[in-house]
């Protein structure tokens, strides 16, 4: 099954054509890690790295708030969620 992943799926869905489902990493993070110090994309990325739950290439994840870096950071976040057993 294919699906889009976005840190704010409600926002991103406005720009997508078709009926493919979305996986919202923001909503999932709020449920999976409610005690994280922040639930923004990069706040989670840095926190997960410090906790030993994610590894990422800093060059690919920067500068933040650019399409390529944000897509990469979302993929790292999704992988960390899947590694935690999220289905």
Coordinates of N, CA and C in Angstrom, one line a residue:
X1 N 0.8 -1.2 0.0 CA 0.0 0.0 0.0 C 0.9 1.2 0.0
X2 N 0.6 2.2 -0.9 CA 1.3 3.4 -0.9 C 0.6 4.5 -0.2
X3 N 1.3 5.4 0.4 CA 0.7 6.6 1.1 C 1.7 7.7 1.1
X4 N 1.2 8.9 1.2 CA 2.1 10.1 1.4 C 2.4 10.2 2.9
X5 N 3.5 10.8 3.2 CA 3.9 11.1 4.6 C 4.2 12.6 4.6
X6 N 3.6 13.2 5.6 CA 3.9 14.7 5.8 C 3.8 15.0 7.2
X7 N 4.5 16.0 7.7 CA 4.5 16.4 9.1 C 3.2 17.1 9.4
X8 N 2.6 17.7 8.4 CA 1.3 18.3 8.6 C 0.4 17.9 7.4
X9 N -0.1 16.7 7.5 CA -0.9 16.1 6.4 C -2.1 16.9 6.1
X10 N -2.8 17.5 7.0 CA -4.0 18.3 6.7 C -3.6 19.5 5.8
X11 N -2.4 20.1 6.0 CA -2.0 21.2 5.2 C -1.6 20.7 3.8
X12 N -0.8 19.6 3.8 CA -0.2 19.2 2.5 C -1.3 18.6 1.6
X13 N -2.3 18.0 2.2 CA -3.4 17.3 1.4 C -4.1 18.3 0.5
X14 N -4.1 19.6 0.8 CA -4.7 20.6 0.0 C -4.0 20.8 -1.4
X15 N -2.7 20.4 -1.4 CA -2.0 20.6 -2.6 C -1.8 19.3 -3.5
X16 N -2.4 18.2 -3.0 CA -2.2 16.9 -3.7 C -3.4 16.6 -4.5
X17 N -3.2 15.9 -5.6 CA -4.2 15.4 -6.5 C -4.3 13.9 -6.3
X18 N -5.5 13.4 -6.2 CA -5.7 12.0 -6.1 C -6.1 11.6 -4.7
X19 N -6.3 10.3 -4.6 CA -6.9 9.8 -3.3 C -6.0 8.9 -2.5
X20 N -4.7 9.1 -2.7 CA -3.7 8.3 -1.9 C -3.8 8.7 -0.4
X21 N -3.8 7.8 0.5 CA -3.9 8.2 1.9 C -2.6 8.9 2.4
X22 N -2.8 9.6 3.5 CA -1.7 10.4 4.1 C -1.4 9.8 5.5
X23 N -0.1 9.8 5.8 CA 0.4 9.5 7.1 C 0.9 10.8 7.7
X24 N 0.3 11.2 8.8 CA 0.7 12.5 9.5 C 1.6 12.3 10.6
X25 N 2.9 12.6 10.3 CA 3.9 12.4 11.4 C 3.7 13.3 12.6
X26 N 3.1 14.4 12.4 CA 2.8 15.3 13.5 C 1.8 14.7 14.5
X27 N 0.7 14.2 14.0 CA -0.3 13.6 14.9 C 0.3 12.3 15.5
X28 N 1.0 11.6 14.7 CA 1.6 10.3 15.2 C 2.6 10.6 16.4
X29 N 3.4 11.7 16.2 CA 4.4 12.0 17.2 C 3.8 12.5 18.5
X30 N 2.7 13.2 18.4 CA 1.9 13.7 19.6 C 1.5 12.5 20.4
X31 N 1.1 11.4 19.7 CA 0.6 10.2 20.4 C 1.7 9.3 20.9
X32 N 2.8 9.2 20.0 CA 3.9 8.3 20.3 C 4.8 8.9 21.4
X33 N 5.1 10.2 21.3 CA 6.1 10.8 22.2 C 5.4 12.1 22.8
X34 N 4.4 11.9 23.6 CA 3.7 13.1 24.2 C 4.6 13.9 25.1
X35 N 5.7 13.3 25.6 CA 6.6 14.1 26.5 C 7.8 14.7 25.8
X36 N 7.8 14.6 24.5 CA 8.9 15.3 23.7 C 8.9 16.8 24.0
X37 N 10.1 17.4 24.1 CA 10.1 18.8 24.4 C 9.4 19.7 23.3
X38 N 9.2 19.2 22.1 CA 8.5 19.9 21.1 C 8.1 19.0 20.0
X39 N 7.1 19.3 19.2 CA 6.6 18.4 18.2 C 6.7 19.0 16.8
X40 N 7.5 20.0 16.7 CA 7.9 20.5 15.3 C 8.8 19.5 14.7
X41 N 8.9 19.5 13.4 CA 9.7 18.5 12.7 C 11.1 18.5 13.1
X42 N 11.8 19.6 13.2 CA 13.2 19.6 13.5 C 13.4 19.4 15.0
X43 N 12.5 19.9 15.8 CA 12.6 19.7 17.3 C 12.6 18.2 17.6
X44 N 11.7 17.5 16.9 CA 11.6 16.0 17.0 C 12.9 15.3 16.5
X45 N 13.4 15.8 15.4 CA 14.5 15.2 14.8 C 15.7 15.3 15.7
X46 N 16.0 16.5 16.3 CA 17.1 16.7 17.2 C 16.9 15.9 18.5
X47 N 15.7 15.9 19.0 CA 15.4 15.2 20.2 C 15.6 13.7 20.0
X48 N 15.1 13.1 18.9 CA 15.3 11.7 18.6 C 16.8 11.3 18.4
X49 N 17.5 12.2 17.8 CA 19.0 11.9 17.7 C 19.6 11.9 19.1
X50 N 19.3 12.9 19.9 CA 19.9 12.9 21.3 C 19.5 11.7 22.1
X51 N 18.3 11.1 21.8 CA 17.8 10.0 22.6 C 18.3 8.7 22.0
X52 N 19.0 8.8 20.9 CA 19.5 7.6 20.2 C 18.5 6.8 19.4
X53 N 17.4 7.5 19.1 CA 16.3 6.8 18.3 C 16.3 7.1 16.8
X54 N 17.2 8.0 16.4 CA 17.3 8.3 15.0 C 18.7 8.8 14.6
X55 N 19.1 8.5 13.4 CA 20.4 9.0 12.9 C 20.1 9.7 11.6
X56 N 20.7 10.8 11.3 CA 20.5 11.4 10.0 C 21.7 12.2 9.5
X57 N 21.7 12.5 8.3 CA 22.8 13.2 7.6 C 22.5 14.7 7.8
X58 N 23.3 15.4 8.5 CA 23.0 16.8 8.8 C 23.0 17.7 7.5
X59 N 23.8 17.3 6.6 CA 23.9 18.1 5.3 C 22.6 18.0 4.6
X60 N 22.0 16.8 4.6 CA 20.7 16.6 3.8 C 19.5 17.2 4.6
X61 N 19.7 17.4 5.9 CA 18.6 17.9 6.7 C 18.6 19.5 6.8
X62 N 19.6 20.1 6.2 CA 19.7 21.5 6.3 C 19.8 22.2 4.9
X63 N 19.4 23.4 4.8 CA 18.7 24.2 5.8 C 17.3 23.8 6.0
X64 N 16.8 23.9 7.3 CA 15.4 23.6 7.6 C 14.5 24.5 6.8
X65 N 13.3 24.0 6.7 CA 12.2 24.7 6.0 C 12.4 24.9 4.5
X66 N 13.1 24.0 3.9 CA 13.2 23.9 2.5 C 12.7 22.5 2.1
X67 N 12.1 22.4 0.9 CA 11.5 21.2 0.5 C 12.3 20.0 0.6
X68 N 13.5 20.0 0.1 CA 14.4 18.8 0.2 C 14.8 18.4 1.6
X69 N 15.2 19.4 2.4 CA 15.5 19.1 3.8 C 14.3 18.7 4.6
X70 N 13.2 19.3 4.4 CA 12.0 18.9 5.2 C 11.5 17.5 4.8
X71 N 11.6 17.2 3.5 CA 11.2 15.8 3.0 C 12.1 14.8 3.7
X72 N 13.4 15.1 3.7 CA 14.4 14.1 4.3 C 14.1 14.0 5.8
X73 N 13.9 15.1 6.5 CA 13.6 15.0 7.9 C 12.4 14.3 8.2
X74 N 11.3 14.4 7.4 CA 10.1 13.7 7.6 C 10.3 12.2 7.4
X75 N 11.1 11.8 6.4 CA 11.4 10.4 6.2 C 12.2 9.8 7.4
X76 N 13.1 10.6 7.9 CA 13.9 10.1 9.1 C 12.9 9.9 10.3
X77 N 12.0 10.9 10.4 CA 11.0 10.8 11.5 C 10.1 9.6 11.3
X78 N 9.6 9.4 10.1 CA 8.8 8.3 9.8 C 9.5 6.9 10.1
X79 N 10.8 6.8 9.7 CA 11.5 5.6 10.0 C 11.6 5.4 11.5
X80 N 11.9 6.4 12.3 CA 12.0 6.3 13.7 C 10.6 5.8 14.3
X81 N 9.6 6.3 13.7 CA 8.2 5.9 14.2 C 8.0 4.4 13.9
X82 N 8.3 4.0 12.7 CA 8.2 2.6 12.3 C 9.0 1.7 13.1
X83 N 10.2 2.2 13.4 CA 11.1 1.4 14.3 C 10.6 1.2 15.7
X84 N 9.7 2.1 16.1 CA 9.1 2.1 17.4 C 7.8 1.2 17.4
X85 N 7.5 0.7 16.2 CA 6.3 -0.2 16.1 C 5.0 0.4 15.6
X86 N 5.1 1.6 15.2 CA 3.8 2.3 14.7 C 3.4 1.6 13.4
X87 N 2.2 1.3 13.3 CA 1.6 0.7 12.1 C 0.6 1.5 11.4

